[in-house]
CSV table of C-alpha atoms in Angstrom, one decimal:
chain,number,residue,atom,x,y,z
A,1,UNK,CA,200.0,12.4,-167.9
A,2,UNK,CA,201.3,13.1,-164.4
A,3,UNK,CA,198.9,14.6,-162.0
A,4,UNK,CA,199.4,17.8,-160.1
A,5,UNK,CA,199.9,15.8,-156.9
A,6,UNK,CA,202.7,13.7,-158.5
A,7,UNK,CA,204.5,16.9,-159.5
A,8,UNK,CA,204.1,18.9,-156.3
A,9,UNK,CA,205.0,16.1,-153.9
A,10,UNK,CA,208.6,15.6,-155.0
A,11,UNK,CA,209.1,19.3,-155.2
A,12,UNK,CA,207.8,19.7,-151.6
A,13,UNK,CA,210.1,16.9,-150.3
A,14,UNK,CA,213.1,18.5,-152.0
A,15,UNK,CA,212.3,21.9,-150.6
A,16,UNK,CA,211.8,20.4,-147.1
A,17,UNK,CA,215.2,18.6,-147.3
A,18,UNK,CA,216.9,21.8,-148.4
A,19,UNK,CA,215.2,23.7,-145.6
A,20,UNK,CA,216.2,21.1,-143.0
A,21,UNK,CA,219.8,21.2,-144.3
A,22,UNK,CA,219.9,25.0,-143.8
A,23,UNK,CA,218.4,24.6,-140.4
A,24,UNK,CA,221.1,22.1,-139.3
A,25,UNK,CA,223.8,24.4,-140.8
A,26,UNK,CA,222.4,27.3,-138.8
A,27,UNK,CA,222.5,25.3,-135.6
A,28,UNK,CA,226.2,24.2,-136.0
A,29,UNK,CA,228.7,26.3,-133.8
A,30,UNK,CA,231.9,27.5,-135.3
A,31,UNK,CA,235.2,25.8,-133.9
A,32,UNK,CA,236.8,27.5,-130.9
A,33,UNK,CA,240.0,29.3,-131.5
A,34,UNK,CA,242.8,27.7,-129.4
A,35,UNK,CA,245.2,30.2,-127.6
A,36,UNK,CA,248.8,30.2,-128.7
A,37,UNK,CA,250.9,28.0,-126.3
A,38,UNK,CA,253.9,29.4,-124.5
A,39,UNK,CA,256.5,26.6,-124.9
A,40,UNK,CA,259.3,28.5,-122.9
A,41,UNK,CA,260.6,26.4,-120.0
A,42,UNK,CA,259.6,27.6,-116.5
A,43,UNK,CA,262.6,28.5,-114.3
A,44,UNK,CA,263.2,29.7,-110.7
A,45,UNK,CA,265.8,32.3,-109.9
A,46,UNK,CA,267.9,33.6,-107.0
A,47,UNK,CA,269.3,37.0,-106.6
A,48,UNK,CA,273.1,37.3,-106.3
A,49,UNK,CA,274.2,38.8,-103.0
A,50,UNK,CA,278.0,39.3,-102.7
A,51,UNK,CA,279.1,39.2,-99.1
A,52,UNK,CA,282.2,38.9,-96.9
A,53,UNK,CA,282.8,35.4,-95.4
A,54,UNK,CA,285.6,33.5,-93.7
A,55,UNK,CA,287.0,30.3,-95.1
A,56,UNK,CA,286.6,28.3,-91.9
A,57,UNK,CA,288.1,24.8,-91.6
A,58,UNK,CA,286.4,22.0,-89.7
A,59,UNK,CA,288.4,19.6,-87.5
A,60,UNK,CA,288.0,17.5,-84.4
A,61,UNK,CA,290.1,16.1,-81.5
A,62,UNK,CA,290.4,14.8,-77.9
A,63,UNK,CA,290.9,17.3,-75.0
A,64,UNK,CA,294.1,16.5,-73.1
A,65,UNK,CA,296.0,18.3,-70.4
A,66,UNK,CA,299.2,20.2,-71.4
A,67,UNK,CA,301.0,18.8,-68.4
A,68,UNK,CA,300.5,15.3,-66.9
A,69,UNK,CA,302.8,14.2,-64.1
A,70,UNK,CA,303.3,10.8,-62.5
A,71,UNK,CA,304.2,11.2,-58.8
A,72,UNK,CA,307.2,9.1,-58.0
A,73,UNK,CA,308.8,8.3,-54.6
A,74,UNK,CA,312.3,9.7,-54.2
A,75,UNK,CA,312.9,8.2,-50.7
A,76,UNK,CA,311.9,5.0,-49.1
A,77,UNK,CA,309.7,4.4,-46.1
A,78,UNK,CA,306.1,3.6,-45.0
A,79,UNK,CA,303.2,5.8,-46.0
A,80,UNK,CA,301.8,7.2,-42.8
A,81,UNK,CA,299.2,9.6,-44.1
A,82,UNK,CA,297.1,10.1,-47.2
A,83,UNK,CA,295.0,13.2,-47.9
A,84,UNK,CA,291.3,12.9,-48.4
A,85,UNK,CA,291.8,14.9,-51.6
A,86,UNK,CA,294.1,12.3,-53.0
A,87,UNK,CA,291.4,10.4,-54.9
A,88,UNK,CA,290.6,10.1,-58.6
A,89,UNK,CA,288.7,13.1,-59.9
A,90,UNK,CA,289.5,15.4,-57.0
A,91,UNK,CA,290.9,18.9,-57.6
A,92,UNK,CA,294.1,20.0,-55.7
A,93,UNK,CA,296.0,23.2,-55.5
A,94,UNK,CA,299.8,23.7,-56.0
A,95,UNK,CA,301.6,22.7,-52.8
A,96,UNK,CA,298.8,20.6,-51.3
A,97,UNK,CA,300.2,17.6,-49.3
A,98,UNK,CA,298.8,14.5,-50.9
A,99,UNK,CA,300.6,11.9,-48.8
A,100,UNK,CA,303.5,11.6,-46.3
A,101,UNK,CA,306.3,9.0,-45.8
A,102,UNK,CA,307.5,8.2,-42.3
A,103,UNK,CA,310.2,10.9,-41.7
A,104,UNK,CA,311.8,9.8,-38.4
A,105,UNK,CA,315.0,8.5,-40.0
A,106,UNK,CA,315.3,11.5,-42.3
A,107,UNK,CA,314.8,13.9,-39.3
A,108,UNK,CA,317.6,12.1,-37.5
A,109,UNK,CA,319.8,12.3,-40.6
A,110,UNK,CA,319.1,16.0,-40.8
A,111,UNK,CA,320.0,16.6,-37.1
A,112,UNK,CA,323.2,14.6,-37.5
A,113,UNK,CA,324.1,16.6,-40.6
A,114,UNK,CA,323.5,19.8,-38.7
A,115,UNK,CA,325.8,18.6,-35.9
A,116,UNK,CA,328.5,17.7,-38.4
A,117,UNK,CA,328.2,21.2,-40.0
A,118,UNK,CA,328.6,22.8,-36.6
A,119,UNK,CA,331.7,20.8,-35.9
A,120,UNK,CA,333.2,21.6,-39.3
A,121,UNK,CA,332.4,25.3,-38.8
A,122,UNK,CA,334.1,25.3,-35.4
A,123,UNK,CA,337.2,23.6,-36.8
A,124,UNK,CA,337.4,26.0,-39.7
A,125,UNK,CA,337.3,29.0,-37.4
A,126,UNK,CA,340.0,27.6,-35.2
A,127,UNK,CA,342.2,26.9,-38.2
A,128,UNK,CA,341.7,30.4,-39.6
A,129,UNK,CA,342.8,31.8,-36.2
A,130,UNK,CA,345.9,29.5,-36.3
A,131,UNK,CA,346.7,30.6,-39.8
A,132,UNK,CA,346.4,34.2,-38.8
A,133,UNK,CA,348.8,33.6,-35.8
A,134,UNK,CA,351.3,31.9,-38.2
A,135,UNK,CA,351.2,34.8,-40.6
A,136,UNK,CA,351.8,37.3,-37.8
A,137,UNK,CA,354.7,35.2,-36.5
A,138,UNK,CA,356.3,35.1,-39.9
A,139,UNK,CA,356.0,38.8,-40.3
A,140,UNK,CA,357.9,39.2,-37.0
A,141,UNK,CA,360.8,36.8,-37.8
A,142,UNK,CA,361.2,37.0,-41.6
A,143,UNK,CA,363.9,39.7,-41.3
A,144,UNK,CA,366.2,37.3,-39.3
A,145,UNK,CA,365.3,34.3,-41.5
A,146,UNK,CA,367.4,33.1,-44.4
A,147,UNK,CA,364.3,32.2,-46.4
A,148,UNK,CA,362.7,35.1,-48.3
A,149,UNK,CA,359.3,33.4,-48.6
A,150,UNK,CA,357.6,31.4,-45.9
A,151,UNK,CA,356.4,27.9,-46.8
A,152,UNK,CA,352.7,27.2,-47.2
A,153,UNK,CA,352.9,24.5,-44.5
A,154,UNK,CA,354.4,27.1,-42.1
A,155,UNK,CA,351.5,29.5,-42.9
A,156,UNK,CA,349.0,26.6,-42.4
A,157,UNK,CA,347.5,27.0,-45.8
A,158,UNK,CA,347.0,23.2,-46.5
A,159,UNK,CA,345.4,22.8,-43.0
A,160,UNK,CA,343.0,25.7,-43.7
A,161,UNK,CA,342.1,24.2,-47.1
A,162,UNK,CA,341.3,20.9,-45.5
A,163,UNK,CA,339.1,22.4,-42.8
A,164,UNK,CA,337.3,24.5,-45.5
A,165,UNK,CA,336.6,21.3,-47.6
A,166,UNK,CA,335.2,19.5,-44.6
A,167,UNK,CA,333.0,22.5,-43.8
A,168,UNK,CA,331.6,22.5,-47.4
A,169,UNK,CA,331.1,18.8,-47.2
A,170,UNK,CA,329.1,19.2,-44.0
A,171,UNK,CA,327.0,21.9,-45.8
A,172,UNK,CA,326.3,19.5,-48.6
A,173,UNK,CA,325.2,16.8,-46.0
A,174,UNK,CA,322.8,19.2,-44.4
A,175,UNK,CA,321.4,20.2,-47.8
A,176,UNK,CA,321.0,16.5,-48.8
A,177,UNK,CA,319.3,15.6,-45.4
A,178,UNK,CA,317.0,18.6,-45.7
A,179,UNK,CA,316.0,17.7,-49.2
A,180,UNK,CA,315.4,14.0,-48.3
A,181,UNK,CA,313.3,15.2,-45.3
A,182,UNK,CA,311.3,17.5,-47.7
A,183,UNK,CA,310.8,14.5,-50.1
A,184,UNK,CA,308.8,12.6,-47.4
A,185,UNK,CA,306.0,15.0,-48.3
A,186,UNK,CA,304.3,14.2,-51.6
A,187,UNK,CA,302.9,17.5,-52.9
A,188,UNK,CA,301.0,18.6,-55.9
A,189,UNK,CA,303.4,20.4,-58.3
A,190,UNK,CA,300.6,22.6,-59.7
A,191,UNK,CA,296.8,23.1,-59.7
A,192,UNK,CA,295.6,19.7,-60.9
A,193,UNK,CA,293.0,17.0,-61.1
A,194,UNK,CA,293.9,13.6,-59.8
A,195,UNK,CA,294.0,10.9,-62.5
A,196,UNK,CA,294.8,7.9,-60.4
A,197,UNK,CA,296.2,6.9,-57.0
A,198,UNK,CA,298.3,3.7,-56.7
A,199,UNK,CA,299.2,3.6,-53.0
A,200,UNK,CA,297.3,3.5,-49.7
A,201,UNK,CA,297.9,4.1,-46.1
A,202,UNK,CA,300.5,1.7,-44.7
A,203,UNK,CA,302.1,1.0,-48.0
A,204,UNK,CA,305.9,0.7,-48.1
A,205,UNK,CA,307.6,2.5,-51.0
A,206,UNK,CA,311.1,2.7,-52.4
A,207,UNK,CA,312.6,5.3,-54.7
A,208,UNK,CA,311.0,4.9,-58.1
A,209,UNK,CA,307.7,3.6,-56.8
A,210,UNK,CA,304.6,5.4,-58.2
A,211,UNK,CA,302.1,7.2,-56.0
A,212,UNK,CA,299.7,8.0,-58.8
A,213,UNK,CA,299.2,10.6,-61.6
A,214,UNK,CA,297.7,14.1,-62.0
A,215,UNK,CA,297.0,16.5,-64.8
A,216,UNK,CA,297.4,20.3,-64.7
A,217,UNK,CA,294.1,22.2,-65.0
A,218,UNK,CA,295.8,25.4,-66.1
A,219,UNK,CA,295.8,24.6,-69.8
A,220,UNK,CA,294.0,22.1,-72.1
A,221,UNK,CA,295.3,21.1,-75.5
A,222,UNK,CA,293.7,19.6,-78.5
A,223,UNK,CA,295.5,18.2,-81.5
A,224,UNK,CA,293.5,19.1,-84.6
A,225,UNK,CA,294.0,17.2,-87.8
A,226,UNK,CA,293.8,19.3,-91.0
A,227,UNK,CA,294.1,18.0,-94.6
A,228,UNK,CA,297.0,19.5,-96.5
A,229,UNK,CA,294.7,21.1,-99.1
A,230,UNK,CA,292.7,22.8,-96.3
A,231,UNK,CA,295.8,24.7,-95.0
A,232,UNK,CA,295.5,27.2,-97.9
A,233,UNK,CA,292.4,28.6,-96.3
A,234,UNK,CA,294.1,29.4,-93.0
A,235,UNK,CA,296.2,32.5,-92.2
A,236,UNK,CA,299.8,31.7,-91.3
A,237,UNK,CA,299.2,28.0,-91.6
A,238,UNK,CA,296.6,28.3,-88.8
A,239,UNK,CA,299.0,29.4,-86.1
A,240,UNK,CA,297.4,32.2,-84.1
A,241,UNK,CA,293.9,31.5,-85.5
A,242,UNK,CA,290.8,31.5,-83.2
A,243,UNK,CA,289.1,28.2,-82.7
A,244,UNK,CA,285.6,27.4,-81.6
A,245,UNK,CA,285.2,24.0,-79.8
A,246,UNK,CA,281.8,22.4,-79.8
A,247,UNK,CA,280.8,19.4,-77.6
A,248,UNK,CA,277.9,18.1,-75.6
A,249,UNK,CA,277.9,18.7,-71.9
A,250,UNK,CA,275.0,17.6,-69.6
A,251,UNK,CA,272.9,16.9,-72.7
A,252,UNK,CA,273.4,20.4,-74.2
A,253,UNK,CA,275.6,21.6,-77.0
A,254,UNK,CA,278.2,23.9,-75.5
A,255,UNK,CA,280.9,26.1,-77.1
A,256,UNK,CA,284.4,27.2,-75.9
A,257,UNK,CA,286.8,29.6,-77.5
A,258,UNK,CA,290.5,28.6,-77.9
A,259,UNK,CA,293.5,29.6,-80.0
A,260,UNK,CA,296.0,27.6,-82.2
A,261,UNK,CA,299.4,28.1,-80.6
A,262,UNK,CA,301.6,25.9,-82.8
A,263,UNK,CA,301.8,23.3,-85.6
A,264,UNK,CA,303.5,20.0,-85.2
A,265,UNK,CA,305.3,20.6,-88.5
A,266,UNK,CA,305.1,17.0,-89.8
A,267,UNK,CA,302.5,14.9,-91.7
A,268,UNK,CA,301.1,11.9,-89.9
A,269,UNK,CA,302.2,8.7,-91.7
A,270,UNK,CA,299.0,6.9,-91.1
A,271,UNK,CA,296.3,9.6,-91.7
A,272,UNK,CA,298.4,11.9,-94.0
A,273,UNK,CA,297.1,14.8,-92.0
A,274,UNK,CA,298.9,17.8,-90.6
A,275,UNK,CA,298.2,18.6,-87.0
A,276,UNK,CA,297.6,22.0,-85.3
A,277,UNK,CA,297.6,22.3,-81.5
A,278,UNK,CA,295.0,24.5,-79.9
A,279,UNK,CA,295.1,25.6,-76.3
A,280,UNK,CA,292.3,26.6,-73.9
A,281,UNK,CA,293.1,28.3,-70.5
A,282,UNK,CA,291.5,26.9,-67.3
A,283,UNK,CA,289.2,24.3,-68.9
A,284,UNK,CA,287.7,23.6,-65.5
A,285,UNK,CA,287.4,27.3,-64.6
A,286,UNK,CA,283.6,27.5,-65.3
A,287,UNK,CA,282.0,24.9,-63.1
A,288,UNK,CA,278.7,25.2,-65.1
A,289,UNK,CA,280.3,24.1,-68.4
A,290,UNK,CA,283.8,22.6,-67.8
A,291,UNK,CA,285.7,21.3,-70.8
A,292,UNK,CA,286.6,17.9,-69.4
A,293,UNK,CA,289.8,16.1,-70.3
A,294,UNK,CA,289.1,13.1,-72.6
A,295,UNK,CA,286.1,14.8,-74.2
A,296,UNK,CA,285.7,14.5,-78.0
A,297,UNK,CA,285.1,17.9,-79.5
A,298,UNK,CA,284.3,19.3,-83.0
A,299,UNK,CA,286.4,22.4,-83.9
A,300,UNK,CA,285.9,25.3,-86.3
A,301,UNK,CA,289.2,27.0,-87.1
A,302,UNK,CA,288.8,30.6,-88.3
A,303,UNK,CA,290.0,30.9,-91.9
A,304,UNK,CA,291.1,33.7,-94.2
A,305,UNK,CA,288.5,36.4,-94.9
A,306,UNK,CA,287.1,36.5,-98.4
A,307,UNK,CA,285.4,39.7,-99.8
A,308,UNK,CA,282.7,39.8,-102.5
A,309,UNK,CA,282.0,36.1,-102.3
A,310,UNK,CA,279.0,34.0,-103.1
A,311,UNK,CA,278.0,30.5,-102.1
A,312,UNK,CA,275.9,28.5,-104.5
A,313,UNK,CA,274.8,24.8,-104.7
A,314,UNK,CA,277.3,22.6,-106.4
A,315,UNK,CA,274.7,21.3,-109.0
A,316,UNK,CA,274.2,24.8,-110.4
A,317,UNK,CA,277.8,25.0,-111.6
A,318,UNK,CA,279.2,23.0,-114.6
A,319,UNK,CA,282.6,23.4,-116.0
A,320,UNK,CA,283.1,26.5,-113.7
A,321,UNK,CA,280.0,28.1,-115.4
A,322,UNK,CA,276.7,29.1,-114.0
A,323,UNK,CA,273.4,30.1,-115.8
A,324,UNK,CA,272.0,33.5,-115.2
A,325,UNK,CA,268.7,35.2,-116.3
A,326,UNK,CA,269.0,38.4,-118.4
A,327,UNK,CA,266.5,41.2,-118.2
A,328,UNK,CA,264.9,40.1,-121.5
A,329,UNK,CA,264.2,36.6,-120.0
A,330,UNK,CA,267.0,34.9,-121.9
A,331,UNK,CA,269.8,32.8,-120.5
A,332,UNK,CA,273.5,33.5,-120.3
A,333,UNK,CA,276.5,31.7,-118.9
A,334,UNK,CA,279.0,33.3,-116.5
A,335,UNK,CA,282.4,31.8,-115.6
A,336,UNK,CA,283.1,31.7,-111.9
A,337,UNK,CA,286.4,31.9,-110.0
A,338,UNK,CA,285.9,29.0,-107.7
A,339,UNK,CA,287.7,29.3,-104.4
A,340,UNK,CA,286.4,26.3,-102.5
A,341,UNK,CA,284.1,23.3,-102.8
A,342,UNK,CA,282.6,22.0,-99.5
A,343,UNK,CA,279.5,20.2,-98.3
A,344,UNK,CA,277.8,20.3,-101.7
A,345,UNK,CA,278.3,24.0,-102.0
A,346,UNK,CA,280.7,26.2,-104.0
A,347,UNK,CA,282.3,29.3,-102.8
A,348,UNK,CA,283.2,31.7,-105.6
A,349,UNK,CA,284.2,35.2,-106.3
A,350,UNK,CA,284.5,37.3,-109.5
A,351,UNK,CA,282.2,36.6,-112.4
A,352,UNK,CA,278.9,37.7,-110.8
A,353,UNK,CA,277.5,41.1,-109.7
A,354,UNK,CA,275.1,42.1,-107.0
A,355,UNK,CA,271.4,41.7,-108.2
A,356,UNK,CA,272.0,39.3,-111.1
A,357,UNK,CA,269.6,36.4,-111.2
A,358,UNK,CA,271.0,32.9,-110.9
A,359,UNK,CA,268.8,30.2,-112.5
A,360,UNK,CA,268.2,27.5,-109.8
A,361,UNK,CA,266.0,25.2,-111.8
A,362,UNK,CA,267.4,22.1,-113.4
A,363,UNK,CA,267.3,22.6,-117.2
A,364,UNK,CA,267.9,19.7,-119.5
A,365,UNK,CA,269.8,21.5,-122.3
A,366,UNK,CA,270.3,25.2,-121.5
A,367,UNK,CA,271.8,27.2,-124.3
A,368,UNK,CA,273.0,30.8,-124.6
A,369,UNK,CA,270.1,33.1,-125.5
A,370,UNK,CA,267.4,30.5,-124.7
A,371,UNK,CA,264.1,32.2,-123.8
A,372,UNK,CA,262.4,31.2,-120.6
A,373,UNK,CA,259.7,32.3,-118.3
A,374,UNK,CA,260.1,33.0,-114.5
A,375,UNK,CA,258.4,31.1,-111.8
A,376,UNK,CA,256.7,33.2,-109.1
A,377,UNK,CA,258.6,32.7,-105.8
A,378,UNK,CA,257.0,33.1,-102.5
A,379,UNK,CA,258.5,36.1,-100.6
A,380,UNK,CA,259.4,34.0,-97.5
A,381,UNK,CA,261.4,31.3,-99.4
A,382,UNK,CA,264.8,30.9,-97.8
A,383,UNK,CA,267.7,31.9,-99.9
A,384,UNK,CA,270.2,29.1,-100.8
A,385,UNK,CA,273.2,31.3,-100.1
A,386,UNK,CA,271.9,32.1,-96.6
A,387,UNK,CA,271.4,28.4,-95.9
A,388,UNK,CA,275.0,27.7,-97.0
A,389,UNK,CA,276.4,30.5,-94.9
A,390,UNK,CA,274.5,29.1,-91.9
A,391,UNK,CA,276.1,25.7,-92.5
A,392,UNK,CA,279.5,27.2,-92.8
């Protein structure tokens, strides 16, 4: 028969095991509840701000004078004087004497022509007096003459016509001699800058020889190439539009204001560009920032005004549609009326309203009605539209 010890021991072991199991179960923590995940994509937005802009057109060109003149000798002789101002880069005024040809022979021709004119004038006056006497004599005797009309030779009309012709010829000789004498002075035809000088003191010139060249400083011109598709953004084809020139002078970016005065009316066969011509008055007028001939400039031609327009990045628009965020944090697509694409930006009007939120984040597969959540944007973050307007 089993003893009491043999019976109690297994029962005690079993009870201890059960107690230990309950103890371990009491020590076990229940599993933590995981929060529900928000799987909506995170997006950034930008507020729509409709504004008025101008559809400016960019161009470039070389500054050139409107008038450039080569100084040519019209009489022959030796150069006896050259002005100190007749050097490359110097500024001269209209009428300034740049050089002078020896005028002794031309002064003698002028005196001789004047003497011939005096002789012809005297002969003409004598002949007029003789013609008057002949007319008076005829009036006295015509009643006793068988001829009803006196002959022209009797009235000395041919002789008077000859003396008058000689007088006019003498006048022409004086005028020619005076003009040749004046041509011994080489003068600036207008306010100008000297481009080059090709003669020096003591040179002998003949008609047709060059003295040099100069350019008028009254007006500068710039030919501005414009692509044909860009002309649609300009009023009146660009004629009359204001232009802003931009170039570097003395290491600083400098601006000048000009105006388009005409179009050349043809398409360049090489570049396939149309050319507008802009003018700027007195390019050297401001000594602190002259617009020098030969300078390469960038130009901004003022375009047509556009009201209620918006500028957005090109990558935000696909098939003329842009994604906007609704008030309930869902997406919608709006169709834009695109006016222009330039520098990675799109200018559009119609299709958006002030205050609407454009989605600026790149979404892989955006769909109509997709739920999203909005990214918090720092208040000092620069607006894309404002950056684009600045670039324009």
